[in-house]
Short mmCIF file of C-alpha atoms and ligand atoms in Angstrom, two decimals:
data_model
loop_
_atom_site.label_atom_id
_atom_site.label_comp_id
_atom_site.label_asym_id
_atom_site.label_seq_id
_atom_site.Cartn_x
_atom_site.Cartn_y
_atom_site.Cartn_z
CA UNK V 1 -4.61 -56.92 -18.84
CA UNK V 2 -3.22 -59.79 -17.33
CA UNK V 3 -2.94 -60.62 -13.67
CA UNK V 4 0.33 -61.88 -13.22
CA UNK V 5 0.62 -65.41 -11.70
CA UNK V 6 4.29 -65.91 -9.67
CA UNK V 7 5.24 -69.91 -8.24
CA UNK V 8 2.22 -70.87 -10.25
CA UNK V 9 3.25 -73.94 -11.83
CA UNK V 10 3.82 -75.05 -8.34
CA UNK V 11 1.01 -76.76 -6.08
CA UNK V 12 -1.29 -74.39 -5.33
CA UNK V 13 -1.01 -71.93 -8.44
CA UNK V 14 -0.98 -74.23 -10.61
CA UNK V 15 -4.93 -75.02 -10.02
CA UNK V 16 -5.31 -71.88 -9.03
CA UNK V 17 -4.81 -70.93 -12.59
CA UNK V 18 -7.49 -73.36 -13.79
CA UNK V 19 -10.09 -71.67 -11.58
CA UNK V 20 -8.85 -68.55 -12.93
CA UNK V 21 -9.10 -70.07 -16.96
CA UNK V 22 -12.31 -70.47 -15.93
CA UNK V 23 -13.48 -67.69 -14.54
CA UNK V 24 -12.22 -65.52 -17.45
CA UNK V 25 -9.00 -64.01 -16.97
CA UNK V 26 -5.90 -63.87 -18.98
CA UNK V 27 -2.48 -64.34 -16.86
CA UNK V 28 1.08 -65.22 -17.58
CA UNK V 29 3.21 -67.48 -15.57
CA UNK V 30 6.49 -66.70 -13.69
CA UNK V 31 8.18 -69.20 -11.56
CA UNK V 32 11.76 -69.84 -11.03
CA UNK V 33 11.04 -74.24 -11.45
CA UNK V 34 12.66 -74.35 -8.26
CA UNK V 35 10.24 -76.49 -6.55
CA UNK V 36 8.31 -77.21 -9.62
CA UNK V 37 8.37 -78.71 -12.84
CA UNK V 38 7.04 -77.43 -16.29
CA UNK V 39 5.55 -80.69 -17.07
CA UNK V 40 2.22 -79.44 -14.65
CA UNK V 41 2.30 -76.31 -16.85
CA UNK V 42 2.32 -78.49 -19.66
CA UNK V 43 -0.81 -80.73 -18.32
CA UNK V 44 -2.76 -77.36 -17.52
CA UNK V 45 -2.97 -76.20 -20.90
CA UNK V 46 -4.35 -79.05 -21.48
CA UNK V 47 -6.89 -79.29 -19.15
CA UNK V 48 -8.01 -76.10 -20.19
CA UNK V 49 -6.80 -76.19 -23.75
CA UNK V 50 -4.89 -73.15 -24.40
CA UNK V 51 -1.64 -72.22 -24.52
CA UNK V 52 -0.55 -70.61 -21.66
CA UNK V 53 2.49 -67.31 -21.42
CA UNK V 54 4.93 -69.23 -18.81
CA UNK V 55 8.16 -67.45 -18.33
CA UNK V 56 11.10 -69.06 -16.31
CA UNK V 57 12.82 -66.63 -14.35
CA UNK V 58 13.06 -65.39 -10.37
CA UNK V 59 11.34 -62.21 -8.34
CA UNK V 60 14.63 -61.93 -7.25
CA UNK V 61 15.97 -61.15 -10.31
CA UNK V 62 15.03 -57.40 -10.96
CA UNK V 63 15.84 -56.26 -14.89
CA UNK V 64 14.31 -59.93 -16.07
CA UNK V 65 10.72 -58.55 -13.45
CA UNK V 66 10.96 -55.28 -15.53
CA UNK V 67 11.82 -56.92 -18.71
CA UNK V 68 8.56 -58.74 -17.87
CA UNK V 69 6.19 -55.52 -16.37
CA UNK V 70 7.92 -53.66 -19.84
CA UNK V 71 6.75 -56.48 -22.71
CA UNK V 72 3.26 -56.95 -20.42
CA UNK V 73 0.07 -55.15 -19.40
CA UNK V 74 -0.03 -56.48 -15.68
CA UNK V 75 -2.58 -54.82 -13.92
CA UNK V 76 -2.43 -57.41 -10.37
CA UNK V 77 0.06 -60.58 -9.05
CA UNK V 78 -1.39 -63.68 -7.62
CA UNK V 79 2.33 -64.09 -5.40
CA UNK V 80 2.82 -67.37 -4.90
CA UNK V 81 6.71 -68.34 -5.32
CA UNK V 82 8.98 -68.53 -2.64
CA UNK V 83 9.22 -71.67 -0.18
CA UNK V 84 7.23 -73.15 2.55
CA UNK V 85 9.16 -76.16 4.64
CA UNK V 86 8.76 -75.39 7.49
CA UNK V 87 11.70 -78.03 7.89
CA UNK V 88 14.25 -76.24 5.55
CA UNK V 89 13.64 -73.23 6.93
CA UNK V 90 14.70 -74.21 10.39
CA UNK V 91 18.11 -76.03 9.07
CA UNK V 92 18.63 -73.38 5.75
CA UNK V 93 17.45 -69.48 7.33
CA UNK V 94 18.62 -67.15 5.41
CA UNK V 95 18.09 -69.09 2.20
CA UNK V 96 13.84 -68.51 3.47
CA UNK V 97 14.22 -65.04 4.50
CA UNK V 98 16.40 -64.20 0.82
CA UNK V 99 13.73 -65.50 -1.43
CA UNK V 100 10.79 -65.29 0.60
CA UNK V 101 11.53 -61.38 1.41
CA UNK V 102 13.64 -60.62 -0.29
CA UNK V 103 12.27 -62.17 -3.44
CA UNK V 104 7.79 -60.60 -2.41
CA UNK V 105 10.18 -57.11 -1.71
CA UNK V 106 12.02 -57.53 -5.23
CA UNK V 107 8.65 -58.56 -6.90
CA UNK V 108 7.15 -55.22 -4.42
CA UNK V 109 8.99 -52.23 -6.16
CA UNK V 110 9.20 -53.63 -9.73
CA UNK V 111 4.98 -53.38 -9.78
CA UNK V 112 5.24 -49.84 -7.57
CA UNK V 113 7.60 -48.50 -10.72
CA UNK V 114 5.62 -49.80 -12.85
CA UNK V 115 2.17 -48.45 -11.61
CA UNK V 116 1.12 -51.96 -10.39
CA UNK V 117 -1.05 -51.85 -7.41
CA UNK V 118 -3.10 -54.63 -6.45
CA UNK V 119 -1.25 -58.20 -4.90
CA UNK V 120 -2.87 -61.30 -3.34
CA UNK V 121 -0.45 -62.52 -1.38
CA UNK V 122 -0.39 -66.57 -0.13
CA UNK V 123 0.15 -65.58 3.69
CA UNK V 124 0.05 -68.95 6.16
CA UNK V 125 -2.26 -69.93 9.19
CA UNK V 126 0.82 -70.71 10.17
CA UNK V 127 1.01 -67.07 11.11
CA UNK V 128 -1.22 -67.24 14.17
CA UNK V 129 0.89 -69.45 16.21
CA UNK V 130 -0.57 -72.08 18.86
CA UNK V 131 -3.73 -70.24 19.05
CA UNK V 132 -5.54 -70.22 22.31
CA UNK V 133 -9.27 -71.03 21.31
CA UNK V 134 -10.05 -72.69 17.98
CA UNK V 135 -12.04 -72.04 15.87
CA UNK V 136 -9.58 -69.20 14.49
CA UNK V 137 -10.65 -65.50 13.79
CA UNK V 138 -8.74 -63.45 11.61
CA UNK V 139 -8.52 -60.81 14.62
CA UNK V 140 -6.63 -63.06 16.62
CA UNK V 141 -2.67 -62.11 17.66
CA UNK V 142 -0.59 -63.41 14.71
CA UNK V 143 3.73 -63.17 14.68
CA UNK V 144 4.44 -65.51 17.51
CA UNK V 145 5.27 -68.18 15.12
CA UNK V 146 8.01 -71.09 16.00
CA UNK V 147 10.27 -71.54 12.90
CA UNK V 148 12.07 -68.54 9.99
CA UNK V 149 9.15 -69.72 6.67
CA UNK V 150 6.78 -68.71 9.91
CA UNK V 151 8.03 -65.48 10.55
CA UNK V 152 8.34 -64.94 7.10
CA UNK V 153 5.10 -65.22 5.96
CA UNK V 154 4.55 -63.22 9.28
CA UNK V 155 7.03 -59.82 8.10
CA UNK V 156 5.67 -59.93 4.84
CA UNK V 157 1.47 -59.31 5.51
CA UNK V 158 3.74 -56.10 7.97
CA UNK V 159 5.75 -55.14 5.10
CA UNK V 160 1.88 -55.01 2.56
CA UNK V 161 0.97 -53.60 5.22
CA UNK V 162 3.04 -50.87 5.83
CA UNK V 163 3.65 -50.51 2.13
CA UNK V 164 -1.01 -49.69 2.03
CA UNK V 165 -0.01 -47.20 5.01
CA UNK V 166 2.28 -45.64 2.85
CA UNK V 167 0.57 -45.77 -0.28
CA UNK V 168 -3.24 -46.84 0.06
CA UNK V 169 -3.92 -46.87 -4.07
CA UNK V 170 -2.76 -50.02 -3.42
CA UNK V 171 -4.93 -53.11 -3.25
CA UNK V 172 -3.79 -56.15 -1.04
CA UNK V 173 -5.72 -59.19 -0.03
CA UNK V 174 -4.09 -61.41 1.95
CA UNK V 175 -4.97 -64.88 1.96
CA UNK V 176 -4.48 -66.74 4.89
CA UNK V 177 -4.77 -70.70 3.46
CA UNK V 178 -5.18 -73.39 6.11
CA UNK V 179 -3.52 -76.89 5.39
CA UNK V 180 -4.23 -77.47 1.66
CA UNK V 181 -4.74 -80.53 0.33
CA UNK V 182 -5.94 -83.05 -3.07
CA UNK V 183 -5.45 -82.28 -7.19
CA UNK V 184 -7.62 -82.14 -9.84
CA UNK V 185 -10.38 -84.27 -10.36
CA UNK V 186 -8.70 -85.28 -13.27
CA UNK V 187 -6.27 -86.61 -11.89
CA UNK V 188 -3.83 -84.66 -14.26
CA UNK V 189 -2.62 -82.19 -11.48
CA UNK V 190 -1.70 -82.76 -7.98
CA UNK V 191 1.02 -81.95 -5.56
CA UNK V 192 4.62 -83.64 -5.83
CA UNK V 193 6.88 -82.82 -2.99
CA UNK V 194 11.14 -83.24 -3.87
CA UNK V 195 11.92 -86.78 -1.39
CA UNK V 196 9.98 -88.11 2.04
CA UNK V 197 6.39 -85.57 1.98
CA UNK V 198 6.32 -83.55 4.91
CA UNK V 199 2.83 -83.40 5.43
CA UNK V 200 0.33 -85.02 6.10
CA UNK V 201 -1.80 -86.38 2.97
CA UNK V 202 1.27 -86.30 0.38
CA UNK V 203 2.42 -89.14 2.74
CA UNK V 204 -0.30 -90.78 2.93
CA UNK V 205 -0.81 -90.88 -0.61
CA UNK V 206 2.69 -92.18 -0.91
CA UNK V 207 1.91 -94.99 1.77
CA UNK V 208 -1.36 -96.81 0.19
CA UNK V 209 0.41 -96.55 -3.41
CA UNK V 210 3.42 -98.27 -2.11
CA UNK V 211 5.94 -95.77 -1.92
CA UNK V 212 6.70 -95.24 2.03
CA UNK V 213 6.23 -98.58 4.55
CA UNK V 214 3.81 -96.52 7.36
CA UNK V 215 2.06 -93.57 8.41
CA UNK V 216 3.79 -91.83 11.58
CA UNK V 217 1.63 -90.01 13.51
CA UNK V 218 3.14 -87.81 14.91
CA UNK V 219 1.81 -88.10 18.75
CA UNK V 220 -1.92 -89.81 20.47
CA UNK V 221 -1.54 -87.49 23.45
CA UNK V 222 -3.26 -83.95 21.75
CA UNK V 223 -6.42 -82.64 23.82
CA UNK V 224 -7.93 -84.01 20.77
CA UNK V 225 -11.52 -85.78 20.16
CA UNK V 226 -8.94 -88.78 19.03
CA UNK V 227 -5.89 -87.14 21.10
CA UNK V 228 -4.10 -87.08 17.33
CA UNK V 229 -3.22 -83.62 15.94
CA UNK V 230 -6.36 -81.74 13.52
CA UNK V 231 -6.41 -79.41 11.36
CA UNK V 232 -8.32 -77.60 8.53
CA UNK V 233 -8.27 -79.61 5.21
CA UNK V 234 -9.12 -77.61 2.32
CA UNK V 235 -9.13 -79.14 -0.58
CA UNK V 236 -6.40 -77.04 -3.69
CA UNK V 237 -9.45 -76.35 -5.96
CA UNK V 238 -11.60 -74.60 -3.37
CA UNK V 239 -8.51 -72.64 -1.93
CA UNK V 240 -7.75 -72.15 -6.47
CA UNK V 241 -11.23 -70.16 -6.48
CA UNK V 242 -10.73 -68.19 -2.91
CA UNK V 243 -7.85 -66.12 -5.04
CA UNK V 244 -10.27 -65.85 -8.08
CA UNK V 245 -12.82 -63.53 -6.03
CA UNK V 246 -9.76 -62.31 -3.58
CA UNK V 247 -9.57 -60.67 -7.19
CA UNK V 248 -12.68 -59.54 -8.51
CA UNK V 249 -12.65 -58.11 -4.32
CA UNK V 250 -9.95 -55.82 -5.59
CA UNK V 251 -11.33 -55.23 -8.51
CA UNK V 252 -14.13 -54.69 -8.10
CA UNK V 253 -13.47 -52.31 -4.86
CA UNK V 254 -11.97 -48.78 -3.85
CA UNK V 255 -9.79 -47.73 -2.28
CA UNK V 256 -9.30 -50.32 0.76
CA UNK V 257 -7.97 -51.78 3.62
CA UNK V 258 -5.99 -54.57 3.34
CA UNK V 259 -7.90 -58.08 3.28
CA UNK V 260 -6.51 -60.27 5.96
CA UNK V 261 -8.99 -63.48 5.25
CA UNK V 262 -8.65 -67.33 6.33
CA UNK V 263 -8.81 -70.15 3.04
CA UNK V 264 -10.22 -72.90 5.07
CA UNK V 265 -13.29 -75.20 5.86
CA UNK V 266 -13.76 -74.83 9.41
CA UNK V 267 -13.42 -78.03 9.75
CA UNK V 268 -10.93 -79.77 11.79
CA UNK V 269 -10.22 -83.41 11.09
CA UNK V 270 -7.61 -85.20 13.30
CA UNK V 271 -4.64 -87.38 11.58
CA UNK V 272 -6.49 -90.51 12.61
CA UNK V 273 -9.27 -89.49 10.51
CA UNK V 274 -7.76 -88.63 7.45
CA UNK V 275 -6.19 -91.95 7.43
CA UNK V 276 -9.61 -93.91 7.81
CA UNK V 277 -10.98 -91.38 5.05
CA UNK V 278 -8.19 -92.27 2.73
CA UNK V 279 -8.24 -95.89 3.32
CA UNK V 280 -12.65 -95.34 2.53
CA UNK V 281 -11.00 -93.40 -0.77
CA UNK V 282 -8.51 -95.92 -1.70
CA UNK V 283 -9.81 -99.28 -0.79
CA UNK V 284 -6.19 -99.67 0.64
CA UNK V 285 -5.27 -99.95 3.82
CA UNK V 286 -2.39 -97.29 4.93
CA UNK V 287 0.10 -99.08 8.00
CA UNK V 288 0.98 -96.31 10.29
CA UNK V 289 2.44 -96.11 14.18
CA UNK V 290 1.92 -93.99 16.72
CA UNK V 291 5.20 -92.21 17.43
CA UNK V 292 6.76 -89.24 19.20
CA UNK V 293 4.89 -85.84 18.60
CA UNK V 294 6.75 -83.69 16.59
CA UNK V 295 8.20 -80.91 17.95
CA UNK V 296 6.81 -77.74 17.51
CA UNK V 297 3.04 -79.62 15.93
CA UNK V 298 0.49 -77.85 17.91
CA UNK V 299 -2.75 -79.87 19.15
CA UNK V 300 -5.76 -77.71 16.77
CA UNK V 301 -6.06 -74.97 14.03
CA UNK V 302 -9.42 -75.00 11.99
CA UNK V 303 -10.29 -72.04 10.56
CA UNK V 304 -13.27 -69.65 11.31
CA UNK V 305 -14.36 -68.69 8.01
CA UNK V 306 -17.15 -66.55 8.81
CA UNK V 307 -15.49 -63.23 7.10
CA UNK V 308 -14.26 -65.05 3.69
CA UNK V 309 -18.35 -65.98 3.18
CA UNK V 310 -19.63 -61.54 4.08
CA UNK V 311 -16.61 -60.25 2.47
CA UNK V 312 -15.50 -62.59 -0.59
CA UNK V 313 -19.00 -64.26 -0.98
CA UNK V 314 -17.07 -68.34 -0.85
CA UNK V 315 -17.07 -70.72 1.23
CA UNK V 316 -15.52 -74.60 0.22
CA UNK V 317 -17.28 -77.23 -1.52
CA UNK V 318 -15.61 -80.23 -0.70
CA UNK V 319 -15.51 -82.94 1.42
CA UNK V 320 -12.74 -84.47 3.33
CA UNK V 321 -13.86 -86.82 1.38
CA UNK V 322 -13.28 -85.81 -2.11
CA UNK V 323 -9.80 -84.52 -0.95
CA UNK V 324 -8.75 -88.17 -1.10
CA UNK V 325 -10.54 -89.38 -3.61
CA UNK V 326 -8.94 -86.67 -5.62
CA UNK V 327 -5.60 -86.74 -4.25
CA UNK V 328 -6.15 -90.32 -4.91
CA UNK V 329 -6.07 -90.35 -7.79
CA UNK V 330 -3.01 -88.15 -8.08
CA UNK V 331 -1.06 -90.12 -6.78
CA UNK V 332 -2.22 -93.79 -8.18
CA UNK V 333 -2.04 -92.34 -11.63
CA UNK V 334 1.13 -90.87 -10.54
CA UNK V 335 3.03 -92.82 -8.94
CA UNK V 336 6.39 -90.25 -9.03
CA UNK V 337 4.56 -88.15 -9.42
CA UNK V 338 5.56 -85.30 -12.41
CA UNK V 339 8.39 -87.38 -12.68
CA UNK V 340 11.65 -84.44 -12.19
P1 NAD U 1 5.17 -75.03 -4.35
O1 NAD U 1 6.31 -75.07 -4.08
O2 NAD U 1 4.15 -75.75 -4.74
O3 NAD U 1 4.49 -73.84 -4.92
C1 NAD U 1 6.07 -72.39 -5.55
C2 NAD U 1 6.65 -72.04 -6.39
O4 NAD U 1 6.97 -70.81 -6.40
C3 NAD U 1 7.36 -73.54 -7.28
O5 NAD U 1 6.54 -73.67 -8.19
C4 NAD U 1 8.61 -72.77 -6.63
O6 NAD U 1 9.34 -73.45 -7.35
C5 NAD U 1 8.36 -70.74 -7.12
N1 NAD U 1 9.45 -69.98 -6.77
C6 NAD U 1 9.94 -70.42 -5.03
N2 NAD U 1 10.69 -69.86 -4.67
C7 NAD U 1 11.07 -69.22 -6.65
C8 NAD U 1 11.32 -68.02 -6.86
N3 NAD U 1 12.42 -67.00 -5.72
N4 NAD U 1 10.95 -67.23 -7.85
C9 NAD U 1 10.87 -67.69 -8.31
N5 NAD U 1 9.47 -68.81 -8.23
C10 NAD U 1 9.75 -69.73 -6.71
O7 NAD U 1 4.31 -75.03 -2.84
P2 NAD U 1 2.21 -74.36 -2.93
O8 NAD U 1 1.98 -75.14 -2.17
O9 NAD U 1 1.71 -74.27 -3.94
O10 NAD U 1 2.69 -73.21 -2.61
C11 NAD U 1 2.24 -71.90 -3.02
C12 NAD U 1 2.11 -70.22 -2.19
O11 NAD U 1 1.78 -70.76 -0.77
C13 NAD U 1 4.15 -70.40 -0.79
O12 NAD U 1 3.88 -69.13 -1.38
C14 NAD U 1 2.99 -70.92 0.33
O13 NAD U 1 3.80 -70.83 1.26
C15 NAD U 1 1.41 -70.40 0.21
N6 NAD U 1 1.36 -71.52 1.66
C16 NAD U 1 1.76 -72.97 1.28
C17 NAD U 1 0.89 -73.85 1.95
C18 NAD U 1 0.66 -75.51 2.11
O14 NAD U 1 0.43 -75.77 2.43
N7 NAD U 1 1.04 -75.70 0.55
C19 NAD U 1 -0.21 -73.75 3.66
C20 NAD U 1 -0.28 -72.19 3.44
C21 NAD U 1 0.44 -71.37 2.44
C1 WQD U 2 -0.67 -82.46 9.82
C2 WQD U 2 -1.11 -83.21 10.51
C3 WQD U 2 1.09 -83.33 12.02
C4 WQD U 2 2.76 -86.03 8.90
C5 WQD U 2 2.57 -77.28 7.75
C6 WQD U 2 2.86 -76.05 8.25
C7 WQD U 2 1.58 -74.91 7.18
C8 WQD U 2 1.32 -75.37 6.35
C9 WQD U 2 0.39 -76.64 6.56
C10 WQD U 2 2.41 -73.87 4.59
C11 WQD U 2 0.34 -82.36 11.75
C12 WQD U 2 0.73 -85.10 11.52
C13 WQD U 2 2.07 -85.04 9.10
C14 WQD U 2 3.38 -87.27 9.45
C15 WQD U 2 1.61 -87.12 11.41
N1 WQD U 2 2.10 -75.08 5.50
N2 WQD U 2 1.15 -85.40 10.61
N3 WQD U 2 2.50 -87.44 10.09
O1 WQD U 2 1.77 -79.25 10.35
O2 WQD U 2 -0.10 -78.59 10.45
O3 WQD U 2 1.26 -77.47 8.56
O4 WQD U 2 1.09 -77.54 6.10
O5 WQD U 2 2.54 -72.63 5.07
O6 WQD U 2 2.91 -73.34 7.45
O7 WQD U 2 3.36 -76.45 8.94
O8 WQD U 2 0.75 -80.17 8.07
O9 WQD U 2 0.96 -81.73 6.74
O10 WQD U 2 2.54 -81.02 8.37
O11 WQD U 2 0.55 -82.06 9.78
O12 WQD U 2 0.79 -87.59 12.10
O13 WQD U 2 4.02 -87.87 8.94
O14 WQD U 2 -0.59 -84.64 10.97
O15 WQD U 2 2.08 -84.11 13.19
O16 WQD U 2 -0.69 -82.86 13.27
P1 WQD U 2 1.24 -79.37 9.50
P2 WQD U 2 0.94 -81.17 8.46
#
C-alpha cells in the first residue's frame, strides 16, 4: 500500500518524503512542478538512497488521477499541492480558488471513487485570522481570513468536515502549520522561492548571502516585546515528522472525527529575534531598515501545541538556532536554489 503525496516536490513535501521513508512508509509523488523542481526529488533520492516514483501531473486532471489510482494501490493521501502566496492570491483570486478548491474537490472525488479514505491536509494558522489572544488553541474561531489564500484553506477544511459528515468512514487529519522554516540538515534540500521572497526567513537568508541589499522590517510599533511581529517558526523537519505521526494516527484509529491540530513550537519570536539568530548562525551581518507595517499582518501568532502532544505524541524539537543554521547551510550551498 502506498501513500499518494500531492505536491511532494515542494518545500514541505520534499522534506516529508524523507521522514516517511525513515519511518518505513511507501509513497508515490504527484506534482505539476508549478512551484518546484524535479531536482528536489533527485536530491531526496540521493539522501534516502532509493528511487522515488514521481508522476508529473495536476490535481485538477481527473483522468490522470484516475490512471494513478488504477495503477497503484493507494490507501491514503497527504495533500500538499496548492498555491500558497498570500499576495498573489489577492491579485489573482480565481487562480487560487481554481487550484486549491477545485483541485482538492477533484482529488477527493477520485479518492472516494477508488475507496481511498484517509487524507492528511496542509492547512494553515492563517485560518485563525487575527486571534483575540495567544497562544492559539484549535478551538479558536476560524474563517476570519483576510485573503483568498487563507479563505481557500478555510473552505477546504469545511469541505473535509462535510465530507466526513456524509461518510464517516473517511479518516481526515487537518494540520494547521504555523511558520515553516529551515532546511534539511544535509544542506541539499530547502525552500526555493520564485523571485523576491515574501516570507521572512528566505528573505533574511538571501540578504545574508548577498542577493538582497537589506531586510525591510515591516513595522516596529506592534504590541510585542520589541515592537516587531511575533510568529511561531517551526523547523520544516519537525513539521515533516508531524505528517508521519498524523498518518500513524489515521492508520491506528477506527472511525474517528476529523482531527484538527496545530503544528508549531508554541514559542513566539519577533522579526528582530530571527534576524539576530540568523546573524549568529551565518556569521554575517544582516542590514535592515524599519519600514511601514505590511497590510494584513498581525502582531502575534503562535500555537498552543498541547493537543498535538496529547493526540499525536508529537512535539517540535528543533530550536531557532537550528532553523537558522540549516537554512544558512541550504542558502550558502545553493545560492540559486535548485537552479530553475
Ligand atoms: P510549495 O509551493 O513548495 O509546494 C506545493 C507543491 O504543490 C509545489 O511543488 C507545486 O508545484 C505543487 N502544486 C501546486 N499546484 C498543484 C496542482 N494543481 N497539481 C499538482 N501539484 C501542484 O509549498 P509548501 O511550502 O511546501 O506548502 C505545502 C502546503 O502547505 C501548501 O498547501 C501550503 O498552502 C501549505 N502551507 C504552507 C505554509 C508555508 O509557509 N510554507 C504554511 C501553511 C500551510
Ligand atoms: C513573518 C514576520 C512580517 C518579510 C505567511 C502566511 C501564512 C503562512 C506562512 C502559508 C511578519 C515580517 C516578513 C519581510 C518582515 N503561509 N516580515 N519583512 O506573514 O506570518 O505568514 O507565511 O500558509 O499563511 O500569511 O509569514 O514570513 O511573511 O512574515 O518584517 O521581508 O516577518 O511582517 O511579522 P506570515 P512571513
